[in-house]
Amino acid sequence: SNIEVVDGAAERLPVDDRSVDAIWAVNTMHHWVAVEGGVAEIARALRPNGRILLVDEDFTDPSHPDHERFGSDHDDEHHGFTMVDAETISDLLRAAGLTGVDTSSRRIAGRPVISVAARGTGAEGGT
């Protein structure tokens, strides 16, 4: 009863301002139509000190099992979706006022991933 799942898009989250404790998105960033809009929505929806974790598989890593299929044919376009640039996402999150932004490349479930974590801004007047 403490978790509510809602259907929406990154660029238009169907929630009130500063009403979400945690946002977790796995393998969705490469589908976002407007990355800036998605980040703005995250910043709008996240409660003070709420948490966000964004994870996308890194198909450009040659160790990824699907690297040849999805990660090696083109520079930015891979079978109709755009590869995620973690630094761009981090910069956008910081510009939107999120704090504690941490970007890493690591392995989850044996696959290389891009991971970006952050917190919502603190209470009014601080972080």
PDB file of N, CA and C in Angstrom, residues 54-108:
ATOM      1  N   LEU A  54      18.574   6.290 -12.487  1.00  0.00           N
ATOM      2  CA  LEU A  54      18.362   6.023 -13.906  1.00  0.00           C
ATOM      3  C   LEU A  54      19.448   5.055 -14.360  1.00  0.00           C
ATOM      4  N   VAL A  55      19.049   3.964 -14.997  1.00  0.00           N
ATOM      5  CA  VAL A  55      20.001   2.956 -15.457  1.00  0.00           C
ATOM      6  C   VAL A  55      19.660   2.593 -16.891  1.00  0.00           C
ATOM      7  N   ASP A  56      20.659   2.585 -17.746  1.00  0.00           N
ATOM      8  CA  ASP A  56      20.478   2.139 -19.125  1.00  0.00           C
ATOM      9  C   ASP A  56      21.636   1.221 -19.486  1.00  0.00           C
ATOM     10  N   GLU A  57      21.351   0.150 -20.216  1.00  0.00           N
ATOM     11  CA  GLU A  57      22.426  -0.732 -20.655  1.00  0.00           C
ATOM     12  C   GLU A  57      23.364   0.020 -21.583  1.00  0.00           C
ATOM     13  N   ASP A  58      24.655  -0.268 -21.465  1.00  0.00           N
ATOM     14  CA  ASP A  58      25.659   0.389 -22.290  1.00  0.00           C
ATOM     15  C   ASP A  58      26.038  -0.529 -23.445  1.00  0.00           C
ATOM     16  N   PHE A  59      25.287  -0.411 -24.530  1.00  0.00           N
ATOM     17  CA  PHE A  59      25.537  -1.256 -25.694  1.00  0.00           C
ATOM     18  C   PHE A  59      26.835  -0.896 -26.398  1.00  0.00           C
ATOM     19  N   THR A  60      27.396   0.288 -26.122  1.00  0.00           N
ATOM     20  CA  THR A  60      28.650   0.667 -26.754  1.00  0.00           C
ATOM     21  C   THR A  60      29.841  -0.045 -26.128  1.00  0.00           C
ATOM     22  N   ASP A  61      29.658  -0.629 -24.957  1.00  0.00           N
ATOM     23  CA  ASP A  61      30.724  -1.390 -24.300  1.00  0.00           C
ATOM     24  C   ASP A  61      30.896  -2.720 -25.034  1.00  0.00           C
ATOM     25  N   PRO A  62      32.098  -2.985 -25.551  1.00  0.00           N
ATOM     26  CA  PRO A  62      32.315  -4.226 -26.308  1.00  0.00           C
ATOM     27  C   PRO A  62      32.039  -5.501 -25.510  1.00  0.00           C
ATOM     28  N   SER A  63      32.015  -5.408 -24.184  1.00  0.00           N
ATOM     29  CA  SER A  63      31.730  -6.600 -23.379  1.00  0.00           C
ATOM     30  C   SER A  63      30.233  -6.892 -23.258  1.00  0.00           C
ATOM     31  N   HIS A  64      29.392  -5.955 -23.727  1.00  0.00           N
ATOM     32  CA  HIS A  64      27.952  -6.193 -23.667  1.00  0.00           C
ATOM     33  C   HIS A  64      27.595  -7.325 -24.634  1.00  0.00           C
ATOM     34  N   PRO A  65      26.786  -8.294 -24.207  1.00  0.00           N
ATOM     35  CA  PRO A  65      26.456  -9.417 -25.087  1.00  0.00           C
ATOM     36  C   PRO A  65      25.747  -9.017 -26.382  1.00  0.00           C
ATOM     37  N   ASP A  66      25.105  -7.852 -26.409  1.00  0.00           N
ATOM     38  CA  ASP A  66      24.429  -7.384 -27.623  1.00  0.00           C
ATOM     39  C   ASP A  66      25.169  -6.234 -28.300  1.00  0.00           C
ATOM     40  N   HIS A  67      26.446  -6.081 -27.998  1.00  0.00           N
ATOM     41  CA  HIS A  67      27.226  -4.982 -28.565  1.00  0.00           C
ATOM     42  C   HIS A  67      27.207  -5.007 -30.096  1.00  0.00           C
ATOM     43  N   GLU A  68      27.445  -6.136 -30.698  1.00  0.00           N
ATOM     44  CA  GLU A  68      27.475  -6.219 -32.165  1.00  0.00           C
ATOM     45  C   GLU A  68      26.119  -5.890 -32.764  1.00  0.00           C
ATOM     46  N   ARG A  69      25.070  -6.275 -32.095  1.00  0.00           N
ATOM     47  CA  ARG A  69      23.716  -6.064 -32.608  1.00  0.00           C
ATOM     48  C   ARG A  69      23.261  -4.612 -32.479  1.00  0.00           C
ATOM     49  N   PHE A  70      23.527  -3.985 -31.299  1.00  0.00           N
ATOM     50  CA  PHE A  70      22.990  -2.656 -31.026  1.00  0.00           C
ATOM     51  C   PHE A  70      24.030  -1.555 -30.886  1.00  0.00           C
ATOM     52  N   GLY A  71      25.267  -1.881 -30.588  1.00  0.00           N
ATOM     53  CA  GLY A  71      26.204  -0.843 -30.198  1.00  0.00           C
ATOM     54  C   GLY A  71      27.316  -0.516 -31.144  1.00  0.00           C
ATOM     55  N   SER A  72      27.427  -1.213 -32.259  1.00  0.00           N
ATOM     56  CA  SER A  72      28.614  -0.985 -33.067  1.00  0.00           C
ATOM     57  C   SER A  72      28.361  -0.457 -34.470  1.00  0.00           C
ATOM     58  N   ASP A  73      27.104  -0.374 -34.905  1.00  0.00           N
ATOM     59  CA  ASP A  73      26.817   0.001 -36.285  1.00  0.00           C
ATOM     60  C   ASP A  73      26.928   1.488 -36.572  1.00  0.00           C
ATOM     61  N   HIS A  74      26.563   2.343 -35.619  1.00  0.00           N
ATOM     62  CA  HIS A  74      26.489   3.790 -35.850  1.00  0.00           C
ATOM     63  C   HIS A  74      27.068   4.522 -34.655  1.00  0.00           C
ATOM     64  N   ASP A  75      27.273   5.817 -34.807  1.00  0.00           N
ATOM     65  CA  ASP A  75      27.794   6.611 -33.695  1.00  0.00           C
ATOM     66  C   ASP A  75      26.726   6.888 -32.645  1.00  0.00           C
ATOM     67  N   ASP A  76      25.609   7.519 -33.028  1.00  0.00           N
ATOM     68  CA  ASP A  76      24.588   7.918 -32.067  1.00  0.00           C
ATOM     69  C   ASP A  76      23.283   7.158 -32.214  1.00  0.00           C
ATOM     70  N   GLU A  77      22.961   6.728 -33.401  1.00  0.00           N
ATOM     71  CA  GLU A  77      21.685   6.039 -33.615  1.00  0.00           C
ATOM     72  C   GLU A  77      21.917   4.535 -33.647  1.00  0.00           C
ATOM     73  N   HIS A  78      21.214   3.831 -32.806  1.00  0.00           N
ATOM     74  CA  HIS A  78      21.345   2.385 -32.699  1.00  0.00           C
ATOM     75  C   HIS A  78      19.966   1.759 -32.809  1.00  0.00           C
ATOM     76  N   HIS A  79      19.643   1.287 -34.021  1.00  0.00           N
ATOM     77  CA  HIS A  79      18.368   0.605 -34.253  1.00  0.00           C
ATOM     78  C   HIS A  79      17.177   1.450 -33.813  1.00  0.00           C
ATOM     79  N   GLY A  80      17.232   2.744 -34.091  1.00  0.00           N
ATOM     80  CA  GLY A  80      16.080   3.595 -33.841  1.00  0.00           C
ATOM     81  C   GLY A  80      16.054   4.279 -32.494  1.00  0.00           C
ATOM     82  N   PHE A  81      17.040   4.048 -31.629  1.00  0.00           N
ATOM     83  CA  PHE A  81      17.072   4.781 -30.374  1.00  0.00           C
ATOM     84  C   PHE A  81      18.448   5.396 -30.171  1.00  0.00           C
ATOM     85  N   THR A  82      18.489   6.422 -29.350  1.00  0.00           N
ATOM     86  CA  THR A  82      19.719   7.174 -29.120  1.00  0.00           C
ATOM     87  C   THR A  82      20.417   6.645 -27.882  1.00  0.00           C
ATOM     88  N   MET A  83      21.709   6.470 -27.986  1.00  0.00           N
ATOM     89  CA  MET A  83      22.479   6.033 -26.830  1.00  0.00           C
ATOM     90  C   MET A  83      22.497   7.149 -25.793  1.00  0.00           C
ATOM     91  N   VAL A  84      22.524   6.779 -24.552  1.00  0.00           N
ATOM     92  CA  VAL A  84      22.476   7.721 -23.447  1.00  0.00           C
ATOM     93  C   VAL A  84      23.880   8.228 -23.142  1.00  0.00           C
ATOM     94  N   ASP A  85      24.001   9.534 -23.007  1.00  0.00           N
ATOM     95  CA  ASP A  85      25.258  10.117 -22.572  1.00  0.00           C
ATOM     96  C   ASP A  85      25.094  10.498 -21.106  1.00  0.00           C
ATOM     97  N   ALA A  86      25.751   9.753 -20.229  1.00  0.00           N
ATOM     98  CA  ALA A  86      25.575   9.934 -18.794  1.00  0.00           C
ATOM     99  C   ALA A  86      25.970  11.330 -18.331  1.00  0.00           C
ATOM    100  N   GLU A  87      27.002  11.893 -18.904  1.00  0.00           N
ATOM    101  CA  GLU A  87      27.434  13.230 -18.483  1.00  0.00           C
ATOM    102  C   GLU A  87      26.394  14.281 -18.850  1.00  0.00           C
ATOM    103  N   THR A  88      25.764  14.126 -20.006  1.00  0.00           N
ATOM    104  CA  THR A  88      24.700  15.059 -20.394  1.00  0.00           C
ATOM    105  C   THR A  88      23.545  14.978 -19.408  1.00  0.00           C
ATOM    106  N   ILE A  89      23.135  13.758 -19.062  1.00  0.00           N
ATOM    107  CA  ILE A  89      22.051  13.577 -18.093  1.00  0.00           C
ATOM    108  C   ILE A  89      22.448  14.202 -16.760  1.00  0.00           C
ATOM    109  N   SER A  90      23.671  13.959 -16.324  1.00  0.00           N
ATOM    110  CA  SER A  90      24.146  14.525 -15.057  1.00  0.00           C
ATOM    111  C   SER A  90      24.122  16.042 -15.074  1.00  0.00           C
ATOM    112  N   ASP A  91      24.618  16.621 -16.157  1.00  0.00           N
ATOM    113  CA  ASP A  91      24.623  18.084 -16.273  1.00  0.00           C
ATOM    114  C   ASP A  91      23.205  18.645 -16.224  1.00  0.00           C
ATOM    115  N   LEU A  92      22.272  17.973 -16.909  1.00  0.00           N
ATOM    116  CA  LEU A  92      20.882  18.433 -16.910  1.00  0.00           C
ATOM    117  C   LEU A  92      20.261  18.317 -15.523  1.00  0.00           C
ATOM    118  N   LEU A  93      20.548  17.234 -14.808  1.00  0.00           N
ATOM    119  CA  LEU A  93      20.014  17.065 -13.454  1.00  0.00           C
ATOM    120  C   LEU A  93      20.541  18.160 -12.529  1.00  0.00           C
ATOM    121  N   ARG A  94      21.831  18.454 -12.618  1.00  0.00           N
ATOM    122  CA  ARG A  94      22.413  19.522 -11.792  1.00  0.00           C
ATOM    123  C   ARG A  94      21.788  20.868 -12.139  1.00  0.00           C
ATOM    124  N   ALA A  95      21.643  21.138 -13.433  1.00  0.00           N
ATOM    125  CA  ALA A  95      21.057  22.410 -13.872  1.00  0.00           C
ATOM    126  C   ALA A  95      19.613  22.544 -13.399  1.00  0.00           C
ATOM    127  N   ALA A  96      18.924  21.407 -13.238  1.00  0.00           N
ATOM    128  CA  ALA A  96      17.537  21.423 -12.762  1.00  0.00           C
ATOM    129  C   ALA A  96      17.456  21.531 -11.247  1.00  0.00           C
ATOM    130  N   GLY A  97      18.619  21.582 -10.574  1.00  0.00           N
ATOM    131  CA  GLY A  97      18.638  21.774  -9.136  1.00  0.00           C
ATOM    132  C   GLY A  97      18.762  20.506  -8.308  1.00  0.00           C
ATOM    133  N   LEU A  98      18.902  19.350  -8.942  1.00  0.00           N
ATOM    134  CA  LEU A  98      19.076  18.129  -8.163  1.00  0.00           C
ATOM    135  C   LEU A  98      20.485  18.102  -7.574  1.00  0.00           C
ATOM    136  N   THR A  99      20.634  17.396  -6.479  1.00  0.00           N
ATOM    137  CA  THR A  99      21.905  17.386  -5.768  1.00  0.00           C
ATOM    138  C   THR A  99      22.459  15.966  -5.684  1.00  0.00           C
ATOM    139  N   GLY A 100      23.710  15.873  -5.280  1.00  0.00           N
ATOM    140  CA  GLY A 100      24.336  14.578  -5.089  1.00  0.00           C
ATOM    141  C   GLY A 100      24.350  13.736  -6.348  1.00  0.00           C
ATOM    142  N   VAL A 101      24.465  14.390  -7.487  1.00  0.00           N
ATOM    143  CA  VAL A 101      24.431  13.664  -8.760  1.00  0.00           C
ATOM    144  C   VAL A 101      25.683  12.799  -8.879  1.00  0.00           C
ATOM    145  N   ASP A 102      25.469  11.522  -9.161  1.00  0.00           N
ATOM    146  CA  ASP A 102      26.571  10.566  -9.274  1.00  0.00           C
ATOM    147  C   ASP A 102      26.375   9.739 -10.534  1.00  0.00           C
ATOM    148  N   THR A 103      27.362   9.773 -11.384  1.00  0.00           N
ATOM    149  CA  THR A 103      27.324   9.021 -12.634  1.00  0.00           C
ATOM    150  C   THR A 103      28.367   7.925 -12.572  1.00  0.00           C
ATOM    151  N   SER A 104      27.979   6.735 -12.997  1.00  0.00           N
ATOM    152  CA  SER A 104      28.962   5.664 -13.018  1.00  0.00           C
ATOM    153  C   SER A 104      28.664   4.701 -14.157  1.00  0.00           C
ATOM    154  N   SER A 105      29.713   4.040 -14.578  1.00  0.00           N
ATOM    155  CA  SER A 105      29.597   2.905 -15.483  1.00  0.00           C
ATOM    156  C   SER A 105      29.931   1.695 -14.634  1.00  0.00           C
ATOM    157  N   ARG A 106      29.040   0.734 -14.634  1.00  0.00           N
ATOM    158  CA  ARG A 106      29.259  -0.459 -13.823  1.00  0.00           C
ATOM    159  C   ARG A 106      28.518  -1.620 -14.438  1.00  0.00           C
ATOM    160  N   ARG A 107      28.532  -2.740 -13.762  1.00  0.00           N
ATOM    161  CA  ARG A 107      27.843  -3.924 -14.246  1.00  0.00           C
ATOM    162  C   ARG A 107      26.686  -4.239 -13.306  1.00  0.00           C
ATOM    163  N   ILE A 108      25.532  -4.500 -13.894  1.00  0.00           N
ATOM    164  CA  ILE A 108      24.368  -4.966 -13.157  1.00  0.00           C
ATOM    165  C   ILE A 108      23.872  -6.207 -13.886  1.00  0.00           C
TER     166      ILE A 108
END
